[in-house]
Coordinates of C-alpha atoms in Angstrom, one line a residue:
Chain A
M1 CA -0.1 -0.2 0.2
A2 CA 2.8 2.4 0.1
R3 CA 3.3 3.7 -3.3
R4 CA -0.3 4.3 -2.8
Q5 CA -0.3 6.5 0.5
E6 CA 2.7 8.5 -1.5
P7 CA 1.2 12.0 -2.7
A8 CA 1.1 11.0 -6.9
R9 CA 3.0 14.0 -7.7
G10 CA 6.3 13.1 -10.3
S11 CA 4.6 9.7 -10.6
R12 CA 5.9 7.6 -13.3
Q13 CA 3.3 6.0 -14.0
P14 CA -0.7 7.8 -15.1
G15 CA -2.6 8.8 -11.7
A16 CA -5.7 7.1 -10.3
L17 CA -9.0 8.4 -11.9
V18 CA -11.9 7.3 -9.5
I19 CA -14.8 7.4 -12.4
I20 CA -18.4 8.1 -9.3
G21 CA -21.9 7.8 -10.4
G22 CA -23.2 10.8 -8.7
H23 CA -24.8 10.7 -5.3
E24 CA -22.0 9.6 -3.9
D25 CA -21.3 8.7 -0.1
K26 CA -20.6 11.9 1.9
E27 CA -21.3 11.1 5.5
R28 CA -19.9 7.9 7.1
P29 CA -17.9 5.4 5.9
A30 CA -17.6 7.9 2.2
V31 CA -16.1 4.4 0.8
I32 CA -15.4 6.4 -2.1
L33 CA -14.5 9.8 -0.7
S34 CA -12.2 8.6 1.1
R35 CA -10.5 6.5 -1.6
V36 CA -9.9 9.5 -3.4
L37 CA -7.9 10.5 -0.3
A38 CA -6.0 8.0 0.2
L39 CA -4.8 7.5 -3.6
A40 CA -4.1 11.4 -3.5
G41 CA -1.8 11.6 -0.5
G42 CA -3.4 10.2 2.9
A43 CA -3.1 13.6 5.2
G44 CA 0.1 14.9 2.5
A45 CA -3.1 14.7 -0.3
R46 CA -3.9 18.9 -1.3
I47 CA -7.5 18.3 -3.2
A48 CA -8.2 20.6 -6.1
V49 CA -12.2 20.5 -6.4
V50 CA -13.3 21.2 -10.3
P51 CA -17.5 23.0 -10.1
T52 CA -18.0 24.3 -13.4
A53 CA -20.3 21.0 -14.2
S54 CA -22.1 23.5 -12.4
E55 CA -24.5 26.4 -12.6
T56 CA -24.5 27.7 -8.8
P57 CA -19.7 26.6 -8.6
R58 CA -19.8 27.7 -5.2
A59 CA -22.6 26.0 -4.1
A60 CA -21.9 22.7 -5.8
G61 CA -18.0 23.2 -4.2
R62 CA -18.8 23.6 -0.8
P63 CA -19.7 20.1 0.2
Y64 CA -16.9 18.7 -1.5
V65 CA -13.9 20.9 0.9
A66 CA -16.2 19.8 4.5
V67 CA -16.1 16.3 3.5
L68 CA -12.2 16.1 2.1
S69 CA -11.9 17.8 5.0
R70 CA -14.0 16.1 7.8
L71 CA -11.5 13.0 6.5
G72 CA -7.9 14.3 6.2
A73 CA -6.7 15.4 3.3
R74 CA -4.2 18.7 3.9
S75 CA -5.7 20.8 1.7
I76 CA -9.1 21.4 -0.7
E77 CA -9.0 24.7 -2.8
V78 CA -12.2 25.2 -5.1
L79 CA -10.9 26.3 -8.6
K80 CA -12.7 29.1 -9.8
L81 CA -13.1 28.3 -13.2
D82 CA -16.1 29.4 -14.4
R83 CA -15.3 31.3 -17.9
R84 CA -13.4 29.8 -20.9
A85 CA -11.2 33.0 -20.4
E86 CA -10.3 32.0 -16.7
A87 CA -9.7 28.0 -17.9
M88 CA -7.3 30.2 -20.0
D89 CA -4.7 31.0 -17.6
P90 CA -1.3 30.3 -19.3
R91 CA -0.3 29.8 -15.1
W92 CA -2.3 26.6 -14.6
P93 CA 0.9 24.0 -15.1
A94 CA 2.1 26.5 -12.4
K95 CA -0.8 26.1 -10.0
L96 CA -2.1 23.1 -10.5
A97 CA 1.1 21.7 -9.8
R98 CA 1.2 20.8 -5.4
A99 CA -2.4 19.2 -5.8
T100 CA -2.2 15.5 -5.9
A101 CA -5.2 15.2 -7.0
V102 CA -8.9 17.0 -8.9
F103 CA -12.4 16.7 -7.6
F104 CA -14.8 17.5 -11.0
T105 CA -18.6 17.4 -9.2
G106 CA -22.1 17.5 -11.0
G107 CA -23.6 19.4 -13.3
D108 CA -23.3 19.5 -16.8
Q109 CA -21.4 17.6 -19.0
L110 CA -21.5 20.1 -21.5
R111 CA -20.2 22.4 -19.2
I112 CA -17.1 20.8 -18.0
T113 CA -16.0 21.0 -21.9
S114 CA -18.0 23.4 -23.3
T115 CA -15.7 25.6 -20.6
L116 CA -12.1 23.5 -20.3
G117 CA -12.0 21.3 -23.6
G118 CA -7.9 21.8 -24.8
S119 CA -7.1 25.2 -22.2
W120 CA -4.5 25.4 -20.4
F121 CA -6.4 24.4 -18.0
H122 CA -7.2 21.2 -19.6
R123 CA -3.5 20.4 -21.0
A124 CA -1.9 21.4 -17.2
L125 CA -4.7 18.1 -15.7
A126 CA -3.6 15.8 -18.5
A127 CA -0.4 16.2 -18.5
R128 CA -0.3 15.6 -14.7
Q129 CA -2.8 12.6 -14.9
R130 CA -0.2 11.2 -17.2
R131 CA 2.8 11.8 -14.5
G132 CA 0.8 10.2 -11.2
L133 CA -2.0 12.7 -10.4
V134 CA -5.3 11.4 -9.2
V135 CA -8.3 12.7 -11.7
A136 CA -11.6 11.9 -9.8
G137 CA -15.1 13.0 -11.3
T138 CA -18.8 12.6 -9.8
S139 CA -22.6 12.3 -12.5
A140 CA -20.8 15.0 -15.3
G141 CA -17.6 14.9 -14.3
A142 CA -17.7 11.3 -14.3
S143 CA -19.2 11.7 -18.1
M144 CA -16.6 13.7 -19.4
M145 CA -13.7 11.2 -18.3
T146 CA -13.6 9.2 -22.0
D147 CA -12.7 10.3 -25.2
T148 CA -16.4 10.4 -26.4
M149 CA -18.6 11.5 -23.2
I150 CA -23.0 10.7 -23.5
V151 CA -23.9 14.0 -23.1
E152 CA -28.2 13.0 -23.1
G153 CA -29.8 10.5 -24.5
A154 CA -33.6 9.7 -23.2
A155 CA -33.9 7.0 -21.0
D156 CA -36.3 4.0 -19.7
Q157 CA -38.0 4.0 -23.7
S158 CA -37.2 1.4 -26.3
P159 CA -33.5 1.9 -27.7
T160 CA -33.4 4.2 -31.0
R161 CA -30.3 4.7 -32.8
N162 CA -32.1 8.4 -31.8
T163 CA -31.3 7.7 -27.8
V164 CA -27.9 8.8 -26.8
H165 CA -26.7 12.7 -27.9
L166 CA -22.7 12.6 -27.9
A167 CA -20.0 14.9 -27.4
V168 CA -16.3 15.5 -26.7
G169 CA -14.9 14.3 -24.3
M170 CA -11.5 14.8 -21.9
G171 CA -10.2 12.0 -23.3
L172 CA -8.5 10.4 -19.8
W173 CA -9.6 7.4 -20.6
P174 CA -9.9 6.3 -24.1
G175 CA -11.4 4.0 -25.7
A176 CA -14.6 4.0 -22.9
V177 CA -17.9 6.0 -22.7
V178 CA -18.8 5.9 -19.1
D179 CA -22.8 6.8 -18.1
Q180 CA -23.7 7.5 -14.4
H181 CA -26.8 7.2 -12.2
F182 CA -26.9 4.7 -14.1
S183 CA -29.5 1.7 -12.4
E184 CA -31.5 3.9 -11.4
R185 CA -32.2 6.0 -14.4
G186 CA -32.3 3.4 -16.3
R187 CA -29.9 4.3 -19.2
I188 CA -29.3 0.2 -20.7
G189 CA -31.0 2.2 -23.9
R190 CA -29.2 5.5 -23.8
L191 CA -25.8 3.2 -23.8
L192 CA -25.9 0.4 -25.4
S193 CA -27.2 3.0 -28.5
A194 CA -23.4 4.8 -28.1
V195 CA -22.3 1.0 -28.8
A196 CA -24.1 -0.2 -31.0
Q197 CA -22.2 2.9 -33.2
N198 CA -18.5 1.8 -32.4
P199 CA -18.6 -1.0 -30.9
A200 CA -14.4 -0.4 -30.4
V201 CA -16.3 1.9 -27.7
L202 CA -16.8 0.4 -24.5
G203 CA -19.8 1.3 -22.9
V204 CA -20.0 1.4 -18.4
G205 CA -22.9 2.5 -16.5
I206 CA -22.0 3.2 -13.5
D207 CA -25.0 2.8 -10.5
E208 CA -24.9 5.7 -7.6
N209 CA -23.3 5.7 -4.4
T210 CA -20.7 3.9 -6.3
A211 CA -17.0 4.1 -8.2
I212 CA -15.0 2.5 -11.3
E213 CA -11.3 2.8 -9.9
V214 CA -8.9 3.3 -13.1
D215 CA -5.7 2.0 -13.0
F216 CA -3.4 2.7 -16.3
G217 CA -0.5 0.1 -14.5
D218 CA -3.0 -2.7 -14.0
R219 CA -4.7 -2.1 -17.1
C220 CA -7.8 -2.6 -14.8
F221 CA -10.9 -1.1 -13.2
K222 CA -12.4 -2.1 -10.0
V223 CA -15.2 -1.2 -8.4
L224 CA -16.1 0.7 -5.2
G225 CA -19.2 2.2 -3.3
E226 CA -23.0 0.5 -2.9
G227 CA -24.4 -0.5 -6.2
T228 CA -23.1 -2.3 -10.4
V229 CA -21.3 -1.4 -12.4
T230 CA -22.5 -3.0 -16.0
V231 CA -20.0 -3.3 -19.0
L232 CA -21.0 -3.7 -22.4
D233 CA -18.8 -5.3 -24.7
G234 CA -19.9 -4.8 -28.5
W235 CA -17.0 -6.7 -29.5
G236 CA -18.0 -9.8 -30.5
A237 CA -21.7 -8.3 -31.7
G238 CA -23.5 -9.6 -34.1
E239 CA -25.9 -7.6 -37.2
T240 CA -26.9 -4.0 -35.4
N241 CA -29.1 -2.6 -38.4
A242 CA -27.3 0.9 -36.3
S243 CA -26.7 2.7 -40.2
E244 CA -29.7 1.5 -41.9
S245 CA -32.0 2.1 -39.4
R246 CA -34.5 5.7 -39.3
P247 CA -33.2 7.5 -36.1
Q248 CA -36.5 7.1 -34.7
E249 CA -36.9 3.6 -35.4
P250 CA -36.2 1.0 -32.5
L251 CA -32.3 0.3 -32.1
A252 CA -31.6 -3.7 -32.9
L253 CA -28.4 -5.3 -31.1
T254 CA -27.4 -8.6 -30.8
G255 CA -24.5 -10.0 -29.2
V256 CA -23.1 -7.8 -26.9
Q257 CA -21.6 -8.9 -23.9
L258 CA -22.7 -8.0 -20.9
H259 CA -21.4 -7.2 -16.8
V260 CA -22.6 -6.5 -13.8
L261 CA -20.3 -5.9 -11.9
A262 CA -20.7 -5.8 -7.6
P263 CA -18.2 -3.8 -5.3
A264 CA -14.5 -5.1 -4.8
W265 CA -15.1 -7.1 -9.0
A266 CA -12.9 -5.7 -11.6
F267 CA -12.1 -5.7 -15.0
R268 CA -9.6 -6.0 -17.8
W269 CA -10.6 -3.3 -20.0
E270 CA -7.7 -4.1 -22.9
Q271 CA -9.0 -8.0 -22.0
R272 CA -12.4 -7.4 -22.2
R273 CA -12.4 -9.8 -18.9
P274 CA -14.2 -10.1 -16.0
V275 CA -12.9 -10.2 -12.3
A276 CA -14.3 -11.8 -9.2
P277 CA -13.0 -10.7 -6.0
T278 CA -11.2 -13.6 -4.9
H279 CA -9.8 -14.6 -8.6
G280 CA -7.0 -12.5 -10.3
L281 CA -6.3 -9.9 -8.4
Q282 CA -2.7 -10.1 -5.7
R283 CA -3.3 -9.7 -2.3
R284 CA -1.8 -5.8 -2.7
E285 CA -4.4 -4.8 -5.6
R286 CA -7.8 -5.2 -3.5
L287 CA -9.6 -3.0 -2.3
P288 CA -9.7 -1.6 0.7
Chain B
M1 CA -49.7 -17.1 -45.6
A2 CA -53.2 -20.0 -46.4
R3 CA -51.9 -22.4 -43.2
R4 CA -51.8 -19.1 -40.9
Q5 CA -55.3 -17.7 -41.7
E6 CA -56.8 -21.3 -40.8
P7 CA -58.9 -21.8 -37.3
A8 CA -56.4 -23.2 -35.9
R9 CA -58.3 -25.5 -34.2
G10 CA -57.9 -29.3 -34.8
S11 CA -53.9 -28.9 -35.6
R12 CA -51.8 -30.7 -35.4
Q13 CA -48.6 -28.2 -34.0
P14 CA -49.3 -26.4 -30.7
G15 CA -51.1 -22.3 -31.6
A16 CA -48.6 -19.7 -31.0
L17 CA -48.3 -17.8 -28.4
V18 CA -48.5 -14.0 -28.7
I19 CA -46.4 -11.8 -25.3
I20 CA -46.9 -9.1 -25.1
G21 CA -45.2 -5.9 -23.2
G22 CA -48.2 -4.3 -21.9
H23 CA -50.2 -0.7 -23.6
E24 CA -50.8 -2.5 -27.4
D25 CA -52.3 -0.1 -29.8
K26 CA -55.8 -0.3 -30.0
E27 CA -55.9 2.5 -32.2
R28 CA -55.3 1.9 -36.1
P29 CA -53.7 0.6 -36.8
A30 CA -53.6 -2.0 -33.8
V31 CA -50.9 -4.1 -35.8
I32 CA -50.5 -6.1 -32.7
L33 CA -54.0 -7.4 -31.9
S34 CA -54.3 -7.7 -36.0
R35 CA -52.2 -10.0 -35.1
V36 CA -53.7 -12.0 -32.9
L37 CA -57.0 -11.9 -34.9
A38 CA -55.0 -13.0 -37.8
L39 CA -53.6 -16.5 -35.8
A40 CA -56.6 -16.8 -35.3
G41 CA -58.5 -17.2 -37.6
G42 CA -59.0 -13.8 -39.1
A43 CA -63.4 -13.4 -40.1
G44 CA -63.1 -17.0 -38.2
A45 CA -61.8 -16.3 -35.3
R46 CA -63.5 -16.6 -32.5
I47 CA -61.7 -15.1 -29.5
A48 CA -62.3 -15.6 -25.5
V49 CA -61.0 -12.9 -23.4
V50 CA -59.7 -13.6 -20.4
P51 CA -59.7 -10.3 -17.2
T52 CA -59.2 -12.7 -14.5
A53 CA -55.5 -10.2 -13.9
S54 CA -57.9 -7.4 -13.1
E55 CA -59.4 -6.2 -9.7
T56 CA -62.3 -4.9 -12.2
P57 CA -62.4 -7.5 -14.6
R58 CA -65.7 -6.5 -16.5
A59 CA -63.3 -3.1 -17.4
A60 CA -60.3 -5.3 -17.9
G61 CA -62.3 -6.7 -21.1
R62 CA -64.6 -4.3 -22.6
P63 CA -61.6 -2.9 -24.9
Y64 CA -60.5 -6.0 -26.1
V65 CA -64.6 -6.5 -27.0
A66 CA -64.4 -2.9 -28.9
V67 CA -60.7 -3.8 -30.8
L68 CA -61.2 -7.0 -32.1
S69 CA -64.5 -6.5 -33.0
R70 CA -63.8 -3.5 -34.9
L71 CA -61.3 -5.8 -36.9
G72 CA -63.6 -8.2 -37.4
A73 CA -63.8 -10.8 -35.6
R74 CA -66.6 -13.6 -35.6
S75 CA -67.1 -14.0 -31.7
I76 CA -65.9 -11.7 -28.6
E77 CA -66.9 -13.6 -25.5
V78 CA -65.7 -12.3 -22.3
L79 CA -65.3 -15.4 -20.0
K80 CA -65.6 -15.1 -16.4
L81 CA -63.6 -16.5 -13.8
D82 CA -62.8 -13.9 -11.2
R83 CA -63.1 -17.3 -8.6
R84 CA -61.1 -20.0 -8.7
A85 CA -64.0 -22.5 -8.0
E86 CA -65.7 -21.0 -12.2
A87 CA -62.1 -21.6 -12.6
M88 CA -62.9 -25.8 -11.3
D89 CA -66.2 -26.1 -13.2
P90 CA -65.5 -29.6 -15.3
R91 CA -67.1 -28.3 -18.5
W92 CA -64.3 -26.1 -19.8
P93 CA -63.2 -28.4 -21.5
A94 CA -66.4 -28.4 -23.5
K95 CA -67.0 -24.6 -23.0
L96 CA -63.6 -23.5 -25.4
A97 CA -64.4 -25.6 -27.0
R98 CA -65.1 -23.7 -30.0
A99 CA -62.5 -20.8 -29.5
T100 CA -60.1 -20.0 -31.4
A101 CA -58.0 -17.9 -29.5
V102 CA -57.7 -16.9 -25.7
F103 CA -56.8 -13.7 -24.7
F104 CA -55.3 -12.5 -20.7
T105 CA -56.0 -8.6 -20.2
G106 CA -53.7 -6.8 -17.1
G107 CA -53.7 -6.7 -13.7
D108 CA -51.7 -9.2 -12.0
Q109 CA -49.8 -12.5 -12.5
L110 CA -50.4 -13.9 -9.5
R111 CA -54.8 -13.0 -10.1
I112 CA -54.1 -14.7 -12.8
T113 CA -51.5 -17.9 -11.7
S114 CA -53.6 -18.1 -7.8
T115 CA -56.9 -17.8 -9.9
L116 CA -56.5 -20.3 -12.3
G117 CA -53.5 -22.6 -11.8
G118 CA -54.7 -26.2 -12.8
S119 CA -58.3 -25.6 -12.6
W120 CA -59.9 -27.2 -15.4
F121 CA -59.9 -24.6 -17.9
H122 CA -56.3 -24.3 -17.1
R123 CA -56.0 -27.9 -18.5
A124 CA -58.3 -27.6 -21.0
L125 CA -56.8 -24.2 -21.6
A126 CA -52.8 -26.1 -22.4
A127 CA -55.0 -28.6 -24.0
R128 CA -55.8 -26.9 -26.6
Q129 CA -52.9 -24.6 -26.7
R130 CA -51.2 -27.4 -27.4
R131 CA -53.5 -28.4 -30.6
G132 CA -53.5 -25.0 -32.2
L133 CA -55.3 -22.6 -30.1
V134 CA -53.9 -18.8 -30.1
V135 CA -52.7 -17.9 -25.9
A136 CA -52.3 -14.2 -26.5
G137 CA -51.2 -11.9 -23.4
T138 CA -50.8 -8.1 -22.0
S139 CA -48.9 -8.1 -19.2
A140 CA -49.5 -9.5 -16.6
G141 CA -50.7 -11.7 -18.8
A142 CA -47.8 -12.2 -21.1
S143 CA -46.0 -12.5 -17.7
M144 CA -48.1 -15.8 -16.7
M145 CA -47.1 -17.4 -19.5
T146 CA -43.6 -19.3 -18.7
D147 CA -42.9 -21.9 -16.1
T148 CA -41.9 -19.5 -13.4
M149 CA -42.5 -16.4 -13.9
I150 CA -41.3 -12.7 -12.2
V151 CA -43.9 -11.5 -9.9
E152 CA -42.4 -8.2 -9.1
G153 CA -39.1 -7.0 -7.8
A154 CA -38.1 -3.4 -7.5
A155 CA -36.8 -1.1 -10.8
D156 CA -34.6 1.2 -11.5
Q157 CA -31.9 0.7 -8.5
S158 CA -28.5 -1.8 -9.1
P159 CA -29.8 -5.5 -9.2
T160 CA -30.1 -7.3 -5.9
R161 CA -30.4 -10.4 -4.9
N162 CA -33.8 -9.8 -4.5
T163 CA -34.4 -7.7 -6.7
V164 CA -36.8 -10.2 -8.3
H165 CA -39.8 -13.0 -7.0
L166 CA -40.9 -15.3 -8.6
A167 CA -43.6 -17.8 -8.8
V168 CA -45.4 -20.6 -9.8
G169 CA -46.2 -19.3 -13.6
M170 CA -48.5 -20.5 -16.6
G171 CA -46.2 -23.0 -17.9
L172 CA -47.5 -22.1 -21.7
W173 CA -43.4 -22.1 -22.7
P174 CA -41.1 -23.6 -20.5
G175 CA -37.4 -22.5 -20.3
A176 CA -38.1 -18.8 -20.3
V177 CA -38.8 -16.2 -18.2
V178 CA -40.2 -12.8 -19.6
D179 CA -40.6 -9.4 -18.2
Q180 CA -42.9 -7.1 -19.8
H181 CA -43.4 -2.7 -19.5
F182 CA -39.3 -3.1 -20.3
S183 CA -37.8 -0.2 -21.1
E184 CA -40.1 2.0 -19.5
R185 CA -40.1 0.7 -16.1
G186 CA -35.9 0.5 -16.2
R187 CA -36.6 -3.3 -15.9
I188 CA -33.0 -4.8 -16.7
G189 CA -31.9 -5.8 -13.4
R190 CA -35.2 -7.5 -11.8
L191 CA -34.4 -10.1 -15.7
L192 CA -30.4 -10.7 -14.6
S193 CA -31.3 -11.4 -11.5
A194 CA -34.2 -13.9 -12.7
V195 CA -31.4 -15.3 -15.4
A196 CA -28.6 -14.9 -12.2
Q197 CA -30.3 -17.3 -10.3
N198 CA -30.2 -20.4 -13.2
P199 CA -29.0 -19.3 -16.4
A200 CA -30.8 -22.8 -17.8
V201 CA -33.7 -20.0 -18.2
L202 CA -33.2 -17.1 -21.2
G203 CA -35.0 -13.9 -19.9
V204 CA -37.1 -11.7 -21.7
G205 CA -38.2 -7.9 -21.9
I206 CA -40.4 -6.6 -23.5
D207 CA -41.2 -3.0 -24.3
E208 CA -44.8 -1.5 -23.9
N209 CA -47.3 -1.9 -27.2
T210 CA -44.9 -4.3 -29.0
A211 CA -45.0 -8.2 -28.9
I212 CA -43.5 -11.9 -30.0
E213 CA -45.5 -14.7 -31.3
V214 CA -43.5 -17.7 -30.4
D215 CA -43.8 -20.1 -33.3
F216 CA -43.5 -23.4 -31.5
G217 CA -43.2 -24.5 -35.4
D218 CA -40.1 -23.0 -36.3
R219 CA -39.2 -22.7 -32.7
C220 CA -38.7 -18.7 -32.9
F221 CA -39.9 -16.2 -32.1
K222 CA -39.9 -13.0 -33.3
V223 CA -40.8 -9.5 -32.3
L224 CA -43.4 -7.1 -33.7
G225 CA -44.8 -4.3 -32.4
E226 CA -43.2 -0.7 -32.7
G227 CA -40.1 -1.0 -29.7
T228 CA -37.8 -4.0 -28.5
V229 CA -37.6 -7.2 -26.6
T230 CA -34.0 -7.8 -24.9
V231 CA -32.9 -11.6 -24.8
L232 CA -30.3 -12.7 -21.8
D233 CA -28.9 -15.3 -22.9
G234 CA -27.0 -16.6 -19.2
W235 CA -25.7 -20.0 -20.5
G236 CA -22.3 -19.0 -21.4
A237 CA -22.3 -17.1 -18.5
G238 CA -19.2 -16.7 -16.6
E239 CA -18.3 -16.0 -12.3
T240 CA -21.6 -14.3 -10.2
N241 CA -22.2 -13.9 -6.9
A242 CA -25.8 -15.2 -7.2
S243 CA -25.1 -17.9 -4.2
E244 CA -23.0 -16.1 -2.4
S245 CA -23.8 -12.6 -1.5
R246 CA -26.3 -11.8 0.7
P247 CA -30.2 -10.9 -0.1
Q248 CA -29.5 -6.8 0.1
E249 CA -25.7 -7.1 -1.1
P250 CA -24.7 -5.9 -4.8
L251 CA -25.6 -8.6 -8.4
A252 CA -21.9 -9.8 -9.9
L253 CA -23.7 -11.9 -13.3
T254 CA -20.3 -12.3 -15.9
G255 CA -20.3 -13.2 -19.7
V256 CA -24.1 -12.7 -20.5
Q257 CA -25.5 -12.6 -24.4
L258 CA -27.6 -9.7 -25.0
H259 CA -29.3 -9.0 -28.0
V260 CA -32.0 -6.4 -28.5
L261 CA -34.0 -7.3 -31.4
A262 CA -36.4 -4.5 -33.3
P263 CA -40.1 -5.5 -34.8
A264 CA -39.2 -7.9 -37.5
W265 CA -36.3 -9.4 -35.6
A266 CA -36.8 -12.8 -34.6
F267 CA -34.4 -15.8 -32.4
R268 CA -33.9 -19.0 -31.9
W269 CA -34.4 -19.4 -28.8
E270 CA -33.4 -23.0 -28.4
Q271 CA -29.9 -21.9 -30.8
R272 CA -29.7 -19.0 -28.5
R273 CA -29.6 -17.7 -32.0
P274 CA -30.8 -13.9 -33.5
V275 CA -32.2 -13.8 -36.7
A276 CA -32.1 -11.0 -38.8
P277 CA -35.6 -9.6 -40.9
T278 CA -33.4 -10.4 -44.3
H279 CA -31.2 -13.2 -43.4
G280 CA -32.7 -17.2 -42.4
L281 CA -35.9 -16.7 -42.5
Q282 CA -38.3 -17.3 -45.3
R283 CA -40.6 -15.8 -47.2
R284 CA -44.0 -17.1 -46.0
E285 CA -42.3 -16.8 -42.4
R286 CA -42.0 -13.4 -42.6
L287 CA -44.1 -10.7 -40.5
P288 CA -46.8 -9.6 -42.1

């Protein structure tokens, strides 16, 4: 565990991503936020909170300052990143240099990408993450993690080609598309719709108060929290009408591998292989 | 098509089942109910409506009398089967002898099974279905079709072992478990929960105004209506915590094959193989 407790600054491998499906517990035991803190260096953690997704960023940042202080972070700062001009400040690499984790709150993922995408802040964030900075995000802050992200899509209806609207995400975790509030909001149709359009992408649906910890060393993500993570793997998919049907028509998509992962289960995303808690993970890799 | 237009009475093969996910269109074009009528013999159809699932059976039967009359059925009768004593009338074999289709309305599937299960009515129904009687049902009338049926289960939450409550169904279609109002009510968790408990069973989730036509000749079901049918095939499933976890714990279930079928798609349930509309179905097998 020694490696994980060290501040991630200066590490040779990318920092973990903690991608949270929304509504994470902020009281005790606060399993997910405690894990973010541990990954960020425990008592030495210096955490920057990015509330850009929210229409009321000050209010969105406040509960995280409270809970992360209580859990024992060394410093917590809510960044002012409400406008693109702020994100374009060339001093961001220096300003982020001491942070050991950056946490993105919920709100609207398009507000994150349209304000921050390609900015000096974004470049500094990505560069630091490649060298060990932990990046966590909940809800909108979860969706934005991937190259392509889900913006919106009707839930609780038959999936159609039109069910999902995609946009360019922040690109911290290539190869996946993440959806959040997944079981609670009946979102499998829109995630299937994204996978049907290009089975190269791995669909990852994360329930509320549930997270995945993406570990670039093991090329594996692990589930933590109290709900499930649904993985849709279209790699071996059979026939589909995705390119034929009119947008309003029902989607057809066959041969998708579906995995439902409970807490402590893991998934090797390159091999597209689930890992049960008792197999294949070394003791040091176990979730706390 | 000649075979299908004939009254099914006296056929050597079992009658089709038309299993409807609820809220089927009763105005024009009324695709699903028109298909029930065609299977039942078109202008020669004699249809018995069973409103047992409903707390208000007279009101539940009435719209079906209206729409089936308008579509041209020769006779429609709403059966009085509110109490078990009525279902235990030994004259049911004779009373059902002239029907070409029996239609079960929605309501509560436990009301169907607790009132009718094992009764003379049930025995007569099953015997006549094996000789060509068409049996259709919507919502509760869909769930009851299988050997084991879903009674209830929380939707729109992380799946747990506890998510689904099962009971003995009416046994007309062995080997499957059917759920209805499927996409609309976010029910994939409870269907997964049923499949995890025994992967022998094929999970079939049917959306509203959508149906499957189960053809025992072709061992194939076809999708009709306007939504999708989700098939969960656990046959090749990997590890699960279904037998280990406590009832409230999140379910884990890996390696499930998922197929989303649009109207005109089909599924060979014994081979567990989806069939696209342009492949594998002979012209005479196409949906109208």
